């Protein structure tokens, strides 16, 4: 099994690159953002609760996302590995993920952290907001809150995995293909090591 975390601020290209990486490496894509948006679209009680936070640019409570990931890990026993996209987003989520994987005798192999300037993040998200219909993309104030949440609550997740020597910083600006090539170079070298 090869388990990878694709990490970075909102708009850094996690979703974009995940789509390409899962097809190259045959990994199971677990995007908490996509899982939450699917709950919202189906108007489930979990989705209705999550929407209150997401529309304001805030993180959804830890217990909600940890429960979703725990369920998804159990539902996919025979796979080549997981690509975690947008999860973990808090230190509590990171500790919970470590424990959930440990129960299955698994661990995270590497965290690839996309590095993008704030100016570029805002530009990308505003642009996506013109067509995505996502309420959290079409308001600059909400985008700023998402970036603030990232600095306050999510960036400590990188420290958690740095202590375990598992973080690689990857330049997240340039063409989608160039960034993909940088990511695959890192993944290939970590696959050889493991
Ligand atoms: P996510 O769905 O994870 O949203 P995101 O961070 O905005 O997406 P991402 O980083 O994947 O965007 P991408 O770069 O692909 O989360 C949304 C919300 O869900 C959160 O705010 C939170 O409320 C909630 N949530 C999710 N997970 C949670 C968790 N674990 N705990 C608590 N709450 C959680 O795309 C951005 C744009 O950039 C796209 O339009 C793309 O086309 C463009 N782009 C990509 N690469 C580019 C490049 N190289 N050049 C130019 N543009 C590029």
Coordinates of C-alpha atoms and ligand atoms in Angstrom, one line a residue:
X1 CA 0.0 0.0 0.0
X2 CA 1.2 3.5 -0.8
X3 CA -0.6 6.3 1.2
X4 CA -0.2 9.9 0.2
X5 CA -1.4 13.2 1.5
X6 CA -1.7 16.0 -1.0
X7 CA -1.5 19.1 1.2
X8 CA -1.8 22.9 0.6
X9 CA -4.0 25.9 1.0
X10 CA -7.4 26.4 -0.6
X11 CA -6.9 26.7 -4.4
X12 CA -3.4 25.3 -4.4
X13 CA -4.3 22.6 -6.9
X14 CA -5.0 19.6 -4.7
X15 CA -8.2 18.6 -6.5
X16 CA -6.7 19.3 -9.9
X17 CA -3.6 17.3 -9.3
X18 CA -5.4 14.5 -7.4
X19 CA -7.5 13.6 -10.5
X20 CA -4.3 13.1 -12.5
X21 CA -2.4 11.3 -9.8
X22 CA -5.1 8.7 -9.0
X23 CA -5.3 7.7 -12.6
X24 CA -1.5 7.3 -12.9
X25 CA -1.0 5.4 -9.6
X26 CA -4.3 3.7 -9.2
X27 CA -4.9 5.2 -5.8
X28 CA -8.3 5.6 -4.1
X29 CA -9.1 9.4 -4.0
X30 CA -10.5 10.5 -0.6
X31 CA -11.4 14.2 -0.9
X32 CA -13.2 15.4 2.2
X33 CA -14.4 18.5 0.2
X34 CA -15.9 16.3 -2.5
X35 CA -17.5 14.0 0.1
X36 CA -19.0 16.9 2.0
X37 CA -20.3 18.5 -1.3
X38 CA -21.9 15.2 -2.2
X39 CA -23.7 15.1 1.2
X40 CA -24.9 18.7 0.6
X41 CA -26.2 17.8 -2.9
X42 CA -28.1 14.9 -1.4
X43 CA -29.4 17.1 1.4
X44 CA -28.5 14.6 4.1
X45 CA -28.5 15.7 7.8
X46 CA -24.7 15.7 7.7
X47 CA -24.7 17.8 4.5
X48 CA -27.1 20.3 5.9
X49 CA -24.9 20.7 9.0
X50 CA -21.7 20.9 7.0
X51 CA -23.1 23.6 4.6
X52 CA -23.5 26.1 7.5
X53 CA -19.7 26.0 8.0
X54 CA -18.6 25.7 4.4
X55 CA -20.6 28.6 3.1
X56 CA -18.9 30.8 5.6
X57 CA -15.4 29.5 4.7
X58 CA -15.0 27.8 8.0
X59 CA -13.8 24.2 8.6
X60 CA -16.4 21.6 9.3
X61 CA -16.2 20.1 12.9
X62 CA -13.5 17.4 13.3
X63 CA -15.8 14.6 14.4
X64 CA -17.9 14.9 11.2
X65 CA -14.9 14.6 8.8
X66 CA -13.1 12.0 10.9
X67 CA -16.3 9.8 10.8
X68 CA -16.5 10.1 7.0
X69 CA -12.9 9.1 6.6
X70 CA -13.1 6.2 9.0
X71 CA -16.1 4.9 7.0
X72 CA -14.3 5.3 3.7
X73 CA -11.2 3.5 5.0
X74 CA -13.3 0.5 6.0
X75 CA -15.2 0.5 2.7
X76 CA -12.1 0.2 0.6
X77 CA -10.1 -2.8 1.9
X78 CA -8.5 -4.1 -1.3
X79 CA -6.8 -1.2 -2.9
X80 CA -3.2 -0.1 -3.8
X81 CA -3.3 3.0 -1.6
X82 CA -5.2 6.1 -0.6
X83 CA -4.7 9.7 -1.8
X84 CA -5.9 12.0 0.9
X85 CA -7.0 15.4 -0.5
X86 CA -8.0 18.2 1.9
X87 CA -7.6 15.8 4.9
X88 CA -6.2 16.0 7.5
X89 CA -6.9 19.8 8.0
X90 CA -6.4 20.1 11.7
X91 CA -3.9 18.5 14.2
X92 CA -6.8 16.5 15.7
X93 CA -7.7 15.1 12.3
X94 CA -4.0 14.2 11.7
X95 CA -3.8 12.3 15.0
X96 CA -7.1 10.5 14.3
X97 CA -5.8 9.5 10.8
X98 CA -2.6 8.1 12.3
X99 CA -4.6 6.0 14.7
X100 CA -7.1 4.8 12.1
X101 CA -4.3 3.7 9.8
X102 CA -2.4 2.1 12.6
X103 CA -5.4 -0.1 13.4
X104 CA -5.0 -1.5 9.8
X105 CA -1.2 -1.8 10.1
X106 CA -0.8 1.1 7.6
X107 CA 0.8 4.5 7.7
X108 CA 1.3 7.7 5.6
X109 CA 4.3 7.3 3.2
X110 CA 4.6 10.9 2.2
X111 CA 3.0 14.3 2.4
X112 CA 3.4 16.5 -0.7
X113 CA 2.8 20.1 0.2
X114 CA 1.9 22.5 -2.6
X115 CA 3.5 25.9 -2.2
X116 CA 1.5 28.8 -3.8
X117 CA 1.5 32.5 -3.1
X118 CA -1.6 34.0 -1.5
X119 CA -2.1 36.3 -4.5
X120 CA -2.2 33.4 -6.9
X121 CA -4.6 31.4 -4.6
X122 CA -7.1 34.3 -4.5
X123 CA -6.9 34.8 -8.3
X124 CA -7.6 31.1 -8.9
X125 CA -10.5 30.8 -6.5
X126 CA -12.2 34.0 -7.8
X127 CA -11.8 32.7 -11.3
X128 CA -13.3 29.3 -10.4
X129 CA -16.2 31.2 -8.6
X130 CA -17.2 32.7 -11.9
X131 CA -18.3 29.2 -13.1
X132 CA -18.3 26.7 -10.3
X133 CA -21.5 27.8 -8.5
X134 CA -19.7 27.1 -5.2
X135 CA -20.9 29.6 -2.6
X136 CA -17.4 29.5 -0.9
X137 CA -15.7 30.6 -4.2
X138 CA -17.7 33.6 -5.3
X139 CA -17.1 35.9 -2.4
X140 CA -13.7 37.4 -1.8
X141 CA -14.3 37.8 2.0
X142 CA -15.2 34.1 2.3
X143 CA -12.0 33.2 0.3
X144 CA -10.0 35.3 2.8
X145 CA -11.6 33.4 5.7
X146 CA -10.7 30.1 4.2
X147 CA -7.1 31.2 3.8
X148 CA -7.1 32.5 7.4
X149 CA -8.5 29.1 8.6
X150 CA -5.7 27.4 6.7
X151 CA -3.0 29.5 8.4
X152 CA -4.5 29.1 11.9
X153 CA -5.7 25.5 11.9
X154 CA -4.3 23.6 8.9
X155 CA -0.7 24.6 8.6
X156 CA 0.2 22.9 12.0
X157 CA -0.7 19.6 10.2
X158 CA 2.5 20.0 8.2
X159 CA 4.5 20.3 11.4
X160 CA 2.9 17.1 12.6
X161 CA 4.3 15.2 9.6
X162 CA 7.5 17.1 9.5
X163 CA 8.3 15.6 12.9
X164 CA 8.0 12.2 11.2
X165 CA 10.2 13.4 8.3
X166 CA 7.4 12.8 5.8
X167 CA 6.9 16.3 4.2
X168 CA 8.2 17.4 0.8
X169 CA 7.5 20.9 -0.3
X170 CA 6.6 21.2 -4.0
X171 CA 6.3 24.4 -6.1
X172 CA 2.6 24.7 -6.9
X173 CA 2.8 27.5 -9.5
X174 CA 3.3 27.0 -13.3
X175 CA 1.4 24.8 -15.7
X176 CA -0.7 21.9 -14.4
X177 CA 1.5 19.5 -16.3
X178 CA 4.7 20.9 -14.9
X179 CA 3.4 20.6 -11.3
X180 CA 2.2 17.1 -12.0
X181 CA 5.7 16.2 -13.2
X182 CA 7.2 17.6 -10.0
X183 CA 4.8 15.6 -7.9
X184 CA 5.3 12.3 -9.8
X185 CA 9.1 12.7 -9.5
X186 CA 8.7 12.8 -5.7
X187 CA 6.2 9.9 -5.6
X188 CA 8.4 7.7 -7.7
X189 CA 11.4 8.3 -5.5
X190 CA 9.4 7.5 -2.4
X191 CA 7.9 4.4 -3.9
X192 CA 11.4 3.1 -4.5
X193 CA 12.3 3.8 -0.9
X194 CA 9.2 2.0 0.5
Ligands
LIG1 P1 -11.9 21.6 -0.6 O1 -12.9 21.0 -1.5 O2 -10.8 20.8 -0.1 O3 -11.5 22.9 -1.4 P2 -10.3 23.7 -1.7 O4 -9.3 23.7 -0.6 O5 -10.8 25.1 -2.2 O6 -9.8 23.0 -3.0 P3 -8.5 22.7 -3.8 O7 -7.2 23.1 -3.2 O8 -8.6 21.2 -4.1 O9 -8.8 23.5 -5.2 P4 -8.0 23.3 -6.5 O10 -6.7 23.8 -6.1 O11 -8.2 22.0 -7.1 O12 -12.7 22.3 0.7 C1 -13.8 23.1 0.7 C2 -14.4 23.3 2.1 O13 -14.8 22.1 2.6 C3 -13.4 23.9 3.1 O14 -13.4 25.3 3.1 C4 -14.1 23.3 4.4 O15 -15.2 24.1 4.8 C5 -14.6 22.0 4.0 N1 -13.7 20.9 4.3 C6 -13.1 20.1 3.4 N2 -12.3 19.2 4.0 C7 -12.4 19.5 5.4 C8 -11.7 18.9 6.5 N3 -10.9 17.9 6.4 N4 -12.0 19.4 7.7 C9 -12.9 20.4 7.9 N5 -13.5 21.0 6.8 C10 -13.2 20.5 5.6 O16 -8.7 24.3 -7.5 C11 -8.6 25.7 -7.4 C12 -8.7 26.3 -8.8 O17 -7.4 26.5 -9.3 C13 -9.4 25.5 -9.8 O18 -10.3 26.3 -10.5 C14 -8.3 25.0 -10.7 O19 -8.7 24.9 -12.1 C15 -7.3 26.1 -10.6 N6 -5.9 25.6 -10.8 C16 -5.4 24.4 -10.3 N7 -4.1 24.3 -10.7 C17 -3.8 25.5 -11.4 C18 -2.6 26.0 -12.0 N8 -1.4 25.2 -12.0 N9 -2.6 27.2 -12.6 C19 -3.8 27.9 -12.6 N10 -4.9 27.5 -12.1 C20 -4.9 26.3 -11.4

